[in-house]
Each structure stands twice: as C-alpha cells, then as structure tokens.
Amino acid sequence: MNQIFHPTPAMCTFAKWAFTTRRVTRTDVRGFSTNYSAAKAGDLILCEIAEIGHHKKIQLAERRVSTGYPGDHVVLCLGDRYAPDQFLASAVIDDDLIDLVAGGGVAGRVDAAHLQMDDPTRLRPLGLLTGPRGQVMNVADYSLPARPANEHVTVIGVFGASMNSGKTTAASSLAHGLGRAGYVVAGVKATGTGAFGDFNSFEDGGAPALDFTDVGMATTFRMPLERIEAGFDTLVATAAERGAQVVVVEIADGVFQQETRAILTSSRIRDRLDGILFAAPDALSALGGEKVLNMMNLGSFAISGMVSCSPLAAAEAAEVTGLPILSREDLWSPETIATHVAPLMRLPQEDVAA
C-alpha cells in the first residue's frame, strides 16, 4: 500500500478520536506502523476520510457527534462488526481504502450489508499508532484492572429478540426505576459494537455506566467467550466496588447472534444472572424469545421493548406468553420494581452471613 506522505504524531493531536478510543492516553503516540497484515482487532489506526457514505458523523471520545468531511483525520479502532440491519465486517486492512463500519469508531472491511444500506464511508489508512516501546497501540492496553467475579451484587440481564427491539430503552428504564426505588444501580453494556448511545442512555437515566470498551474491546463480535466473560466479571465487580447494589447488564443483538447464543447456552454470564428482562418488537418475537429461553432452562420475569409501545401488541404478547408486559413508564415506577424486581435481589452480604 502506497503512502503519499509519512504521518507524524502531531497529526493525532488534531485528529478526531472516536468513542472506542476514549480510554487511550493520547500522549503515548510515538509513531506509526504500516505492517497492516499483522493488524488485529482493537489496534488504533489513523485514517483520512476519503469518501462520505453511510456514516456521515463520528461519535467522539468526548461523547458528542462530529460531522465528517473528506480530508478529516480520525483515530479509530480496527474491529469486526455484526449488525443485521447494517454491516457485517471484518477487522482487516487489505486495500488502499477501508470502511467505517460503525459510527462509534470501528474500521475494517465490509463483507456484507443490508440491502437498504448506503455504501460505507471510505477511509484511507495512514498508519497504525505505535507507543513508547514501538508496539502497535491497542485499546486492550488501556483496560480497567481485571477483577474476579463479585458474587454479592444483584445482576439483571436485558436480552432482546433482535437489533432495534428496544433493549437499550428497556435497560436504561429499568435502571432508572431501580434508582427511583432507592437502590444504588449501575448500567453495563457487556457485548456489542462500541458506541455511546447505550452508555449515554444509562447515564441519562441516572445510572453510571461501563461497557466493553472499558475492558479493552472495541467490539465483542468474534471475541472468545472467555474474554467476554472476563470482561463481564470486571465490569460487574468494578460497578460493585463503586457502590452499586444492582447492575443492569445489556447484551447486544438477538438471541441467535453467535456471542449472545453462547452466553445463553453455557457461560459464567448466564449463571450469574439473577433475572432476565426480555425486549421484543412484537408478540410473535416475545413468544419466540421466551420459548428459546425456556429451551435453555431460562426465562424472563417480564417482556418490554417495542411491543410495549402498542396496547394491542402488548395485549397479544401478554396472552401468548403469560408474562407481564412492561413499558418504559412501567419500568420507571418503584411499584413495578417492588413487584417484579425486588424478589430477585440477592441478600446483602451481612444478611447472608447471619
């Protein structure tokens, strides 16, 4: 791949750093590598925007959006992406131009796309960032300290039938309701693609947030289950160390996505959950999701998500699942928390010892 000029660390000072890079110490940049064949997921890369496509804005580390312009310099993470409504992408650099595969700051090669998607925004890679020891910088270098599993805090999982089923609204609404009910609560996004929407949604609802970018993953797609489990342990334990009594954990995508399926089938994450809130877009998805959970010897305490926005759809879902259908306003209510969530709570450590 031909370099028109040699980038300098000073270029990174004025570049737009994406949300996925938010934990990185920017002054660590010493140089660049163009050994792209050795690049791996999570590596930091300086790019120039060549052509504007689907993603016209980039989510910055400062948690605001920035309009992209041809010629902009941006610091992103190389990463895979799984998004049935958008792109399937791989963490590779095998051409003079690569793709912006997620607005939160993930670059790679688009392998497939939804038929309604525009072409991706195209990027010219200028170099992988290298640090003080000459090593390629990776977001994993800036992870939270690893923590063993915390067995005392209550953990409520939020799963969904698919992308855009209403998981984020359900998760942040549940966290908000727990806070109104008097619990100290934190929000965690344990899997997915780095973006600030879910993160901000938790914090807008009054729950301090952590996500997988805090444990060194720009995305969790194609990550080993063991790494996702270790990240989950650290995120939950860190939230507990910071005072949380309850942690609401959102798991990305639908129950058939490969990491989500693995989590539900057999994992430390599955075994650690004290309850599941399931988000569905319609009554059929609510029924199908509950049946899938039942096949895995799991079940949800309630259904939420897009189905709860329609009184008719909610009535259908309640009839076929036999479960309460909780809207976001329901989840905000301390009475709802007392009825449906309080029975799931773990006893405080001192009560268990007694």
PDB file of N, CA and C in Angstrom, residues 93-131:
ATOM      1  N   ILE A  93      -7.168  -5.007   7.053  1.00  0.00           N
ATOM      2  CA  ILE A  93      -6.770  -3.919   6.163  1.00  0.00           C
ATOM      3  C   ILE A  93      -6.108  -4.581   4.967  1.00  0.00           C
ATOM      4  N   ASP A  94      -6.820  -4.694   3.852  1.00  0.00           N
ATOM      5  CA  ASP A  94      -6.289  -5.412   2.704  1.00  0.00           C
ATOM      6  C   ASP A  94      -6.448  -4.630   1.402  1.00  0.00           C
ATOM      7  N   ASP A  95      -6.587  -3.312   1.537  1.00  0.00           N
ATOM      8  CA  ASP A  95      -6.737  -2.472   0.346  1.00  0.00           C
ATOM      9  C   ASP A  95      -6.247  -1.069   0.683  1.00  0.00           C
ATOM     10  N   ASP A  96      -6.134  -0.243  -0.339  1.00  0.00           N
ATOM     11  CA  ASP A  96      -5.715   1.142  -0.110  1.00  0.00           C
ATOM     12  C   ASP A  96      -6.771   1.938   0.631  1.00  0.00           C
ATOM     13  N   LEU A  97      -8.036   1.509   0.530  1.00  0.00           N
ATOM     14  CA  LEU A  97      -9.129   2.130   1.268  1.00  0.00           C
ATOM     15  C   LEU A  97      -9.826   1.069   2.102  1.00  0.00           C
ATOM     16  N   ILE A  98     -10.242   1.452   3.305  1.00  0.00           N
ATOM     17  CA  ILE A  98     -11.024   0.576   4.165  1.00  0.00           C
ATOM     18  C   ILE A  98     -12.331   1.289   4.494  1.00  0.00           C
ATOM     19  N   ASP A  99     -13.154   0.666   5.325  1.00  0.00           N
ATOM     20  CA  ASP A  99     -14.510   1.159   5.565  1.00  0.00           C
ATOM     21  C   ASP A  99     -14.702   1.599   7.011  1.00  0.00           C
ATOM     22  N   LEU A 100     -15.510   2.639   7.184  1.00  0.00           N
ATOM     23  CA  LEU A 100     -16.010   2.980   8.508  1.00  0.00           C
ATOM     24  C   LEU A 100     -17.233   2.100   8.741  1.00  0.00           C
ATOM     25  N   VAL A 101     -17.107   1.113   9.611  1.00  0.00           N
ATOM     26  CA  VAL A 101     -18.169   0.120   9.752  1.00  0.00           C
ATOM     27  C   VAL A 101     -19.088   0.409  10.930  1.00  0.00           C
ATOM     28  N   ALA A 102     -18.716   1.367  11.786  1.00  0.00           N
ATOM     29  CA  ALA A 102     -19.573   1.772  12.899  1.00  0.00           C
ATOM     30  C   ALA A 102     -19.234   3.195  13.285  1.00  0.00           C
ATOM     31  N   GLY A 103     -20.266   3.997  13.515  1.00  0.00           N
ATOM     32  CA  GLY A 103     -20.070   5.406  13.803  1.00  0.00           C
ATOM     33  C   GLY A 103     -19.383   5.679  15.120  1.00  0.00           C
ATOM     34  N   GLY A 104     -19.365   4.680  16.022  1.00  0.00           N
ATOM     35  CA  GLY A 104     -18.661   4.834  17.281  1.00  0.00           C
ATOM     36  C   GLY A 104     -17.157   4.762  17.142  1.00  0.00           C
ATOM     37  N   GLY A 105     -16.694   4.402  15.936  1.00  0.00           N
ATOM     38  CA  GLY A 105     -15.257   4.428  15.696  1.00  0.00           C
ATOM     39  C   GLY A 105     -14.639   3.086  15.426  1.00  0.00           C
ATOM     40  N   VAL A 106     -15.244   2.297  14.533  1.00  0.00           N
ATOM     41  CA  VAL A 106     -14.708   0.988  14.162  1.00  0.00           C
ATOM     42  C   VAL A 106     -14.470   0.970  12.660  1.00  0.00           C
ATOM     43  N   ALA A 107     -13.265   0.570  12.280  1.00  0.00           N
ATOM     44  CA  ALA A 107     -12.883   0.499  10.874  1.00  0.00           C
ATOM     45  C   ALA A 107     -12.553  -0.939  10.501  1.00  0.00           C
ATOM     46  N   GLY A 108     -12.758  -1.272   9.245  1.00  0.00           N
ATOM     47  CA  GLY A 108     -12.455  -2.613   8.772  1.00  0.00           C
ATOM     48  C   GLY A 108     -12.907  -2.769   7.339  1.00  0.00           C
ATOM     49  N   ARG A 109     -13.268  -3.993   6.984  1.00  0.00           N
ATOM     50  CA  ARG A 109     -13.720  -4.296   5.629  1.00  0.00           C
ATOM     51  C   ARG A 109     -15.159  -4.787   5.669  1.00  0.00           C
ATOM     52  N   VAL A 110     -16.061  -4.094   5.000  1.00  0.00           N
ATOM     53  CA  VAL A 110     -17.448  -4.552   4.920  1.00  0.00           C
ATOM     54  C   VAL A 110     -17.506  -5.782   4.019  1.00  0.00           C
ATOM     55  N   ASP A 111     -18.057  -6.873   4.562  1.00  0.00           N
ATOM     56  CA  ASP A 111     -18.196  -8.120   3.815  1.00  0.00           C
ATOM     57  C   ASP A 111     -19.616  -8.331   3.286  1.00  0.00           C
ATOM     58  N   ALA A 112     -20.592  -7.751   3.955  1.00  0.00           N
ATOM     59  CA  ALA A 112     -21.988  -7.851   3.531  1.00  0.00           C
ATOM     60  C   ALA A 112     -22.741  -6.695   4.153  1.00  0.00           C
ATOM     61  N   ALA A 113     -23.861  -6.327   3.511  1.00  0.00           N
ATOM     62  CA  ALA A 113     -24.631  -5.185   4.002  1.00  0.00           C
ATOM     63  C   ALA A 113     -26.113  -5.418   3.754  1.00  0.00           C
ATOM     64  N   HIS A 114     -26.930  -4.814   4.608  1.00  0.00           N
ATOM     65  CA  HIS A 114     -28.377  -4.803   4.389  1.00  0.00           C
ATOM     66  C   HIS A 114     -28.658  -4.106   3.060  1.00  0.00           C
ATOM     67  N   LEU A 115     -29.665  -4.594   2.349  1.00  0.00           N
ATOM     68  CA  LEU A 115     -29.962  -4.062   1.022  1.00  0.00           C
ATOM     69  C   LEU A 115     -30.298  -2.571   1.031  1.00  0.00           C
ATOM     70  N   GLN A 116     -30.792  -2.069   2.144  1.00  0.00           N
ATOM     71  CA  GLN A 116     -31.174  -0.660   2.204  1.00  0.00           C
ATOM     72  C   GLN A 116     -30.039   0.256   2.657  1.00  0.00           C
ATOM     73  N   MET A 117     -28.875  -0.331   2.903  1.00  0.00           N
ATOM     74  CA  MET A 117     -27.748   0.479   3.349  1.00  0.00           C
ATOM     75  C   MET A 117     -27.083   1.209   2.191  1.00  0.00           C
ATOM     76  N   ASP A 118     -26.647   2.445   2.452  1.00  0.00           N
ATOM     77  CA  ASP A 118     -25.768   3.138   1.516  1.00  0.00           C
ATOM     78  C   ASP A 118     -24.384   2.499   1.574  1.00  0.00           C
ATOM     79  N   ASP A 119     -23.551   2.802   0.600  1.00  0.00           N
ATOM     80  CA  ASP A 119     -22.168   2.350   0.655  1.00  0.00           C
ATOM     81  C   ASP A 119     -21.496   2.930   1.906  1.00  0.00           C
ATOM     82  N   PRO A 120     -20.550   2.208   2.478  1.00  0.00           N
ATOM     83  CA  PRO A 120     -19.897   2.721   3.683  1.00  0.00           C
ATOM     84  C   PRO A 120     -19.030   3.936   3.398  1.00  0.00           C
ATOM     85  N   THR A 121     -18.811   4.731   4.426  1.00  0.00           N
ATOM     86  CA  THR A 121     -17.808   5.804   4.344  1.00  0.00           C
ATOM     87  C   THR A 121     -16.441   5.162   4.170  1.00  0.00           C
ATOM     88  N   ARG A 122     -15.669   5.688   3.248  1.00  0.00           N
ATOM     89  CA  ARG A 122     -14.371   5.102   2.905  1.00  0.00           C
ATOM     90  C   ARG A 122     -13.240   5.888   3.575  1.00  0.00           C
ATOM     91  N   LEU A 123     -12.244   5.141   4.009  1.00  0.00           N
ATOM     92  CA  LEU A 123     -11.139   5.694   4.777  1.00  0.00           C
ATOM     93  C   LEU A 123      -9.809   5.311   4.139  1.00  0.00           C
ATOM     94  N   ARG A 124      -8.868   6.230   4.179  1.00  0.00           N
ATOM     95  CA  ARG A 124      -7.505   5.937   3.721  1.00  0.00           C
ATOM     96  C   ARG A 124      -6.633   5.699   4.962  1.00  0.00           C
ATOM     97  N   PRO A 125      -6.168   4.480   5.189  1.00  0.00           N
ATOM     98  CA  PRO A 125      -5.328   4.235   6.376  1.00  0.00           C
ATOM     99  C   PRO A 125      -3.972   4.919   6.236  1.00  0.00           C
ATOM    100  N   LEU A 126      -3.590   5.674   7.254  1.00  0.00           N
ATOM    101  CA  LEU A 126      -2.304   6.373   7.262  1.00  0.00           C
ATOM    102  C   LEU A 126      -1.278   5.663   8.124  1.00  0.00           C
ATOM    103  N   GLY A 127      -1.725   4.866   9.074  1.00  0.00           N
ATOM    104  CA  GLY A 127      -0.786   4.115   9.894  1.00  0.00           C
ATOM    105  C   GLY A 127      -1.406   3.659  11.198  1.00  0.00           C
ATOM    106  N   LEU A 128      -0.947   2.505  11.652  1.00  0.00           N
ATOM    107  CA  LEU A 128      -1.305   2.024  12.982  1.00  0.00           C
ATOM    108  C   LEU A 128      -0.476   2.786  14.004  1.00  0.00           C
ATOM    109  N   LEU A 129      -1.109   3.256  15.061  1.00  0.00           N
ATOM    110  CA  LEU A 129      -0.396   4.036  16.069  1.00  0.00           C
ATOM    111  C   LEU A 129       0.564   3.136  16.850  1.00  0.00           C
ATOM    112  N   THR A 130       1.765   3.627  17.093  1.00  0.00           N
ATOM    113  CA  THR A 130       2.728   2.904  17.918  1.00  0.00           C
ATOM    114  C   THR A 130       3.070   3.718  19.155  1.00  0.00           C
ATOM    115  N   GLY A 131       3.368   2.986  20.235  1.00  0.00           N
ATOM    116  CA  GLY A 131       3.588   3.605  21.533  1.00  0.00           C
ATOM    117  C   GLY A 131       5.044   3.741  21.909  1.00  0.00           C
TER     118      GLY A 131
END
